[in-house]
Amino acid sequence: EAQVTQNPRYLITVTGKKLTVTCSQNMNHEYMSWYRQDPGLGLRQIYYSMNVEVTDKGDVPEGYKVSRKEKRNFPLILESPSPNQTSLYFCASRRTADSNQPQHFGDGTRLSIL
Amino acid sequence: AQKITQTQPGMFVQEKEAVTLDCTYDTSDQSYGLFWYKQPSSGEMIFLIYQGSYDEQNATEGRYSLNFQKARKSANLVISASQLGDSAMYFCALYTGGAAGNKLTFGGGTRVLVKP
């Protein structure tokens, strides 16, 4: 089954404790991205990757890091999480960066930073 | 910069009636794509429909149709014959691949509640 898998689904942690949210897709997609969703703001893009070893900032990259060492994986790293990063996070992928392709989303990761 | 606006934070619709969700956008790119996604209370994002900026026909997918008015920069979603399962949050999104990078920008969403 074609899917985007995020882990963990839920996490409560404390300020400053490094965490990683993993994202994996099994569709051989080139393009992957991370979003955060906050009430009234919709989804905002954090980082995206056009292919292996190619990453770029989205609209809200501050406080986040990503890496793309393999095509299937695109982890999101919070080196020193802060309460304002409490949010619902989505990973997504599409076959290429072409505009007419819908993104496949993971089920989301709800992070609470205390 | 790309911008996308959904002016209706929430709306009620009677079951079996049609509903139109508004979406306006702003971009300087000539080539772009417009998407609608549905987010039910369970949280997942479900792709509904796509319209390309060069597509002359309005997109349709089953009960969903996209009313694309390029000159007005609007891309409204029409859901015909609403069902209880249509109750969800709906997001309009604009994809651009120009100098600003390959980005998908989302509107703030419209919450739809279908009444029996």
Short mmCIF file of C-alpha atoms in Angstrom, two decimals:
data_model
loop_
_atom_site.label_atom_id
_atom_site.label_comp_id
_atom_site.label_asym_id
_atom_site.label_seq_id
_atom_site.Cartn_x
_atom_site.Cartn_y
_atom_site.Cartn_z
CA GLU A 1 0.00 0.00 0.00
CA ALA A 2 1.34 3.42 -0.99
CA GLN A 3 1.82 5.49 2.10
CA VAL A 4 3.71 8.13 4.01
CA THR A 5 4.54 7.03 7.54
CA GLN A 6 5.34 9.39 10.38
CA ASN A 7 6.56 8.50 13.83
CA PRO A 8 5.74 9.16 16.53
CA ARG A 9 2.06 10.06 16.18
CA TYR A 10 2.02 11.82 19.53
CA LEU A 11 4.81 13.21 21.69
CA ILE A 12 4.88 15.28 24.85
CA THR A 13 8.33 16.53 25.79
CA VAL A 14 10.12 19.37 27.52
CA THR A 15 11.85 22.50 26.32
CA GLY A 16 15.38 21.94 25.06
CA LYS A 17 15.29 18.17 24.69
CA LYS A 18 16.27 17.29 21.13
CA LEU A 19 13.75 15.27 19.19
CA THR A 20 13.38 13.77 15.74
CA VAL A 21 10.17 13.02 13.88
CA THR A 22 10.73 10.41 11.22
CA CYS A 23 9.02 10.32 7.84
CA SER A 24 9.22 7.54 5.31
CA GLN A 25 7.48 7.01 1.96
CA ASN A 26 7.34 3.84 -0.11
CA MET A 27 6.39 5.39 -3.46
CA ASN A 28 9.88 6.31 -4.70
CA HIS A 29 8.86 9.97 -4.66
CA GLU A 30 11.48 12.59 -5.32
CA TYR A 31 9.79 15.49 -3.54
CA MET A 32 9.13 15.52 0.20
CA SER A 33 8.15 18.29 2.58
CA TRP A 34 7.22 19.09 6.15
CA TYR A 35 4.35 21.28 7.32
CA ARG A 36 3.04 22.48 10.62
CA GLN A 37 -0.64 23.11 11.20
CA ASP A 38 -1.84 25.69 13.70
CA PRO A 39 -5.44 26.82 14.29
CA GLY A 40 -6.50 29.57 11.88
CA LEU A 41 -3.22 29.45 9.98
CA GLY A 42 -3.72 26.37 7.84
CA LEU A 43 -0.60 24.40 6.97
CA ARG A 44 2.70 26.19 6.67
CA GLN A 45 5.69 24.67 4.93
CA ILE A 46 8.78 24.20 7.08
CA TYR A 47 11.27 22.56 4.71
CA TYR A 48 11.13 20.69 1.47
CA SER A 49 13.42 18.43 -0.51
CA MET A 50 13.50 18.07 -4.28
CA ASN A 51 15.62 14.92 -4.12
CA VAL A 52 18.37 13.19 -2.16
CA GLU A 53 20.78 15.68 -0.59
CA VAL A 54 18.70 18.62 -1.89
CA THR A 55 16.77 20.53 0.77
CA ASP A 56 15.45 24.06 1.01
CA LYS A 57 13.65 26.29 3.46
CA GLY A 58 9.91 26.75 3.39
CA ASP A 59 8.04 29.60 5.01
CA VAL A 60 8.73 28.78 8.69
CA PRO A 61 12.12 27.01 8.93
CA GLU A 62 13.40 28.62 12.14
CA GLY A 63 14.11 26.10 14.87
CA TYR A 64 14.02 23.08 12.56
CA LYS A 65 16.51 21.00 10.63
CA VAL A 66 16.03 18.31 8.01
CA SER A 67 18.15 15.86 6.11
CA ARG A 68 17.62 13.74 2.99
CA LYS A 69 20.27 11.06 2.89
CA GLU A 70 17.98 8.50 1.29
CA LYS A 71 15.12 8.97 -1.10
CA ARG A 72 12.51 7.38 1.14
CA ASN A 73 13.32 9.19 4.41
CA PHE A 74 13.01 12.82 5.40
CA PRO A 75 13.34 13.31 9.16
CA LEU A 76 12.46 16.56 10.92
CA ILE A 77 14.82 17.52 13.73
CA LEU A 78 14.12 19.94 16.55
CA GLU A 79 17.52 20.54 18.15
CA SER A 80 16.19 22.59 21.06
CA PRO A 81 12.39 22.51 21.07
CA SER A 82 10.45 25.41 22.50
CA PRO A 83 6.76 25.74 23.46
CA ASN A 84 5.99 27.75 20.31
CA GLN A 85 6.78 24.61 18.31
CA THR A 86 3.81 22.85 19.85
CA SER A 87 1.79 21.97 16.79
CA LEU A 88 0.47 19.28 14.47
CA TYR A 89 3.12 18.27 11.94
CA PHE A 90 2.60 16.65 8.57
CA CYS A 91 5.08 15.05 6.24
CA ALA A 92 4.12 14.81 2.58
CA SER A 93 5.55 13.52 -0.66
CA ARG A 94 4.84 13.76 -4.37
CA ARG A 95 6.41 11.96 -7.31
CA THR A 96 8.29 15.02 -8.57
CA ALA A 97 8.11 18.76 -7.95
CA ASP A 98 5.77 19.28 -10.93
CA SER A 99 2.77 21.32 -9.98
CA ASN A 100 0.02 19.00 -11.20
CA GLN A 101 0.72 16.22 -8.79
CA PRO A 102 -1.13 15.94 -5.49
CA GLN A 103 0.86 15.44 -2.35
CA HIS A 104 0.40 12.33 -0.27
CA PHE A 105 0.27 13.19 3.41
CA GLY A 106 1.22 11.21 6.46
CA ASP A 107 -1.27 10.91 9.31
CA GLY A 108 0.34 13.69 11.31
CA THR A 109 2.41 14.00 14.49
CA ARG A 110 1.05 15.98 17.39
CA LEU A 111 3.90 17.55 19.37
CA SER A 112 3.48 19.21 22.74
CA ILE A 113 6.51 21.06 24.09
CA LEU A 114 6.18 21.93 27.78
CA ALA B 1 5.00 36.30 -2.48
CA GLN B 2 2.28 33.70 -2.83
CA LYS B 3 -0.87 34.22 -0.87
CA ILE B 4 -4.05 32.23 -0.58
CA THR B 5 -7.19 33.32 1.24
CA GLN B 6 -10.24 31.45 2.44
CA THR B 7 -12.68 34.00 3.81
CA GLN B 8 -15.23 31.60 5.29
CA PRO B 9 -14.00 30.21 8.62
CA GLY B 10 -17.05 27.98 8.97
CA MET B 11 -20.39 27.17 7.44
CA PHE B 12 -23.41 24.96 7.81
CA VAL B 13 -25.01 23.18 4.89
CA GLN B 14 -28.13 21.06 4.71
CA GLU B 15 -27.68 17.45 3.66
CA LYS B 16 -28.22 16.93 -0.08
CA GLU B 17 -27.69 20.59 -0.88
CA ALA B 18 -24.73 22.04 -2.74
CA VAL B 19 -22.13 24.20 -1.04
CA THR B 20 -19.48 26.55 -2.43
CA LEU B 21 -16.24 27.17 -0.58
CA ASP B 22 -14.41 30.33 -1.53
CA CYS B 23 -10.72 30.57 -2.31
CA THR B 24 -8.76 33.47 -3.76
CA TYR B 25 -5.06 33.51 -4.48
CA ASP B 26 -2.27 35.82 -5.48
CA THR B 27 0.89 34.94 -7.35
CA SER B 28 3.06 36.51 -10.00
CA ASP B 29 3.87 33.11 -11.53
CA GLN B 30 2.21 32.28 -14.85
CA SER B 31 2.33 28.55 -14.21
CA TYR B 32 0.81 27.30 -10.99
CA GLY B 33 -1.52 24.70 -9.59
CA LEU B 34 -4.48 24.88 -7.25
CA PHE B 35 -5.47 22.04 -4.95
CA TRP B 36 -8.26 21.34 -2.52
CA TYR B 37 -7.78 19.05 0.44
CA LYS B 38 -10.25 17.71 3.01
CA GLN B 39 -9.30 17.15 6.63
CA PRO B 40 -11.87 15.18 8.63
CA SER B 41 -11.86 15.18 12.41
CA SER B 42 -9.52 12.18 12.36
CA GLY B 43 -6.82 14.54 11.07
CA GLU B 44 -5.58 13.07 7.81
CA MET B 45 -5.28 15.22 4.69
CA ILE B 46 -7.24 13.90 1.72
CA PHE B 47 -6.63 15.22 -1.80
CA LEU B 48 -9.87 16.19 -3.55
CA ILE B 49 -9.23 18.05 -6.79
CA TYR B 50 -6.59 19.87 -8.84
CA GLN B 51 -6.70 22.76 -11.35
CA GLY B 52 -3.73 23.86 -13.42
CA SER B 53 -3.32 27.49 -14.37
CA TYR B 54 -3.36 26.63 -18.07
CA ASP B 55 -6.34 24.29 -17.87
CA GLU B 56 -9.25 25.79 -19.78
CA GLN B 57 -11.87 23.45 -18.42
CA ASN B 58 -12.94 23.51 -14.79
CA ALA B 59 -11.82 20.38 -12.97
CA THR B 60 -14.39 17.89 -11.74
CA GLU B 61 -13.99 14.79 -9.56
CA GLY B 62 -17.25 13.07 -8.73
CA ARG B 63 -19.27 15.41 -6.50
CA TYR B 64 -16.45 17.94 -6.39
CA SER B 65 -15.95 20.64 -8.98
CA LEU B 66 -13.62 23.59 -9.05
CA ASN B 67 -14.94 26.91 -10.31
CA PHE B 68 -11.75 28.45 -11.69
CA GLN B 69 -11.88 32.13 -12.60
CA LYS B 70 -8.34 33.04 -13.58
CA ALA B 71 -8.90 36.76 -14.12
CA ARG B 72 -10.41 37.05 -10.66
CA LYS B 73 -7.78 34.73 -9.19
CA SER B 74 -10.38 32.57 -7.57
CA ALA B 75 -10.68 28.79 -7.33
CA ASN B 76 -13.88 27.97 -5.47
CA LEU B 77 -14.76 24.40 -4.56
CA VAL B 78 -18.32 23.25 -5.16
CA ILE B 79 -19.58 20.15 -3.38
CA SER B 80 -22.83 18.90 -4.82
CA ALA B 81 -25.39 16.82 -2.93
CA SER B 82 -23.70 17.19 0.46
CA GLN B 83 -23.43 14.13 2.66
CA LEU B 84 -22.91 13.85 6.41
CA GLY B 85 -19.44 12.50 5.73
CA ASP B 86 -18.53 15.80 4.05
CA SER B 87 -18.35 17.46 7.47
CA ALA B 88 -14.68 18.40 7.70
CA MET B 89 -12.13 21.14 7.34
CA TYR B 90 -11.36 22.10 3.73
CA PHE B 91 -8.13 23.68 2.60
CA CYS B 92 -7.30 25.41 -0.64
CA ALA B 93 -3.62 25.35 -1.63
CA LEU B 94 -1.52 27.07 -4.26
CA TYR B 95 1.55 25.45 -5.78
CA THR B 96 4.20 27.55 -7.46
CA GLY B 97 7.61 26.54 -8.75
CA GLY B 98 9.12 29.88 -9.62
CA ALA B 99 12.07 31.80 -8.28
CA ALA B 100 10.65 31.67 -4.74
CA GLY B 101 11.06 27.91 -4.77
CA ASN B 102 8.74 24.94 -5.08
CA LYS B 103 6.12 25.67 -2.48
CA LEU B 104 2.62 24.63 -1.61
CA THR B 105 0.91 27.45 0.27
CA PHE B 106 -2.29 26.69 2.16
CA GLY B 107 -5.22 28.89 3.06
CA GLY B 108 -6.53 29.05 6.61
CA GLY B 109 -9.30 26.55 5.90
CA THR B 110 -13.10 26.45 6.02
CA ARG B 111 -14.92 24.19 8.43
CA VAL B 112 -18.06 22.63 6.94
CA LEU B 113 -20.76 21.04 9.03
CA VAL B 114 -23.46 19.13 7.17
CA LYS B 115 -26.81 19.04 8.95
CA PRO B 116 -29.17 16.08 8.53
#
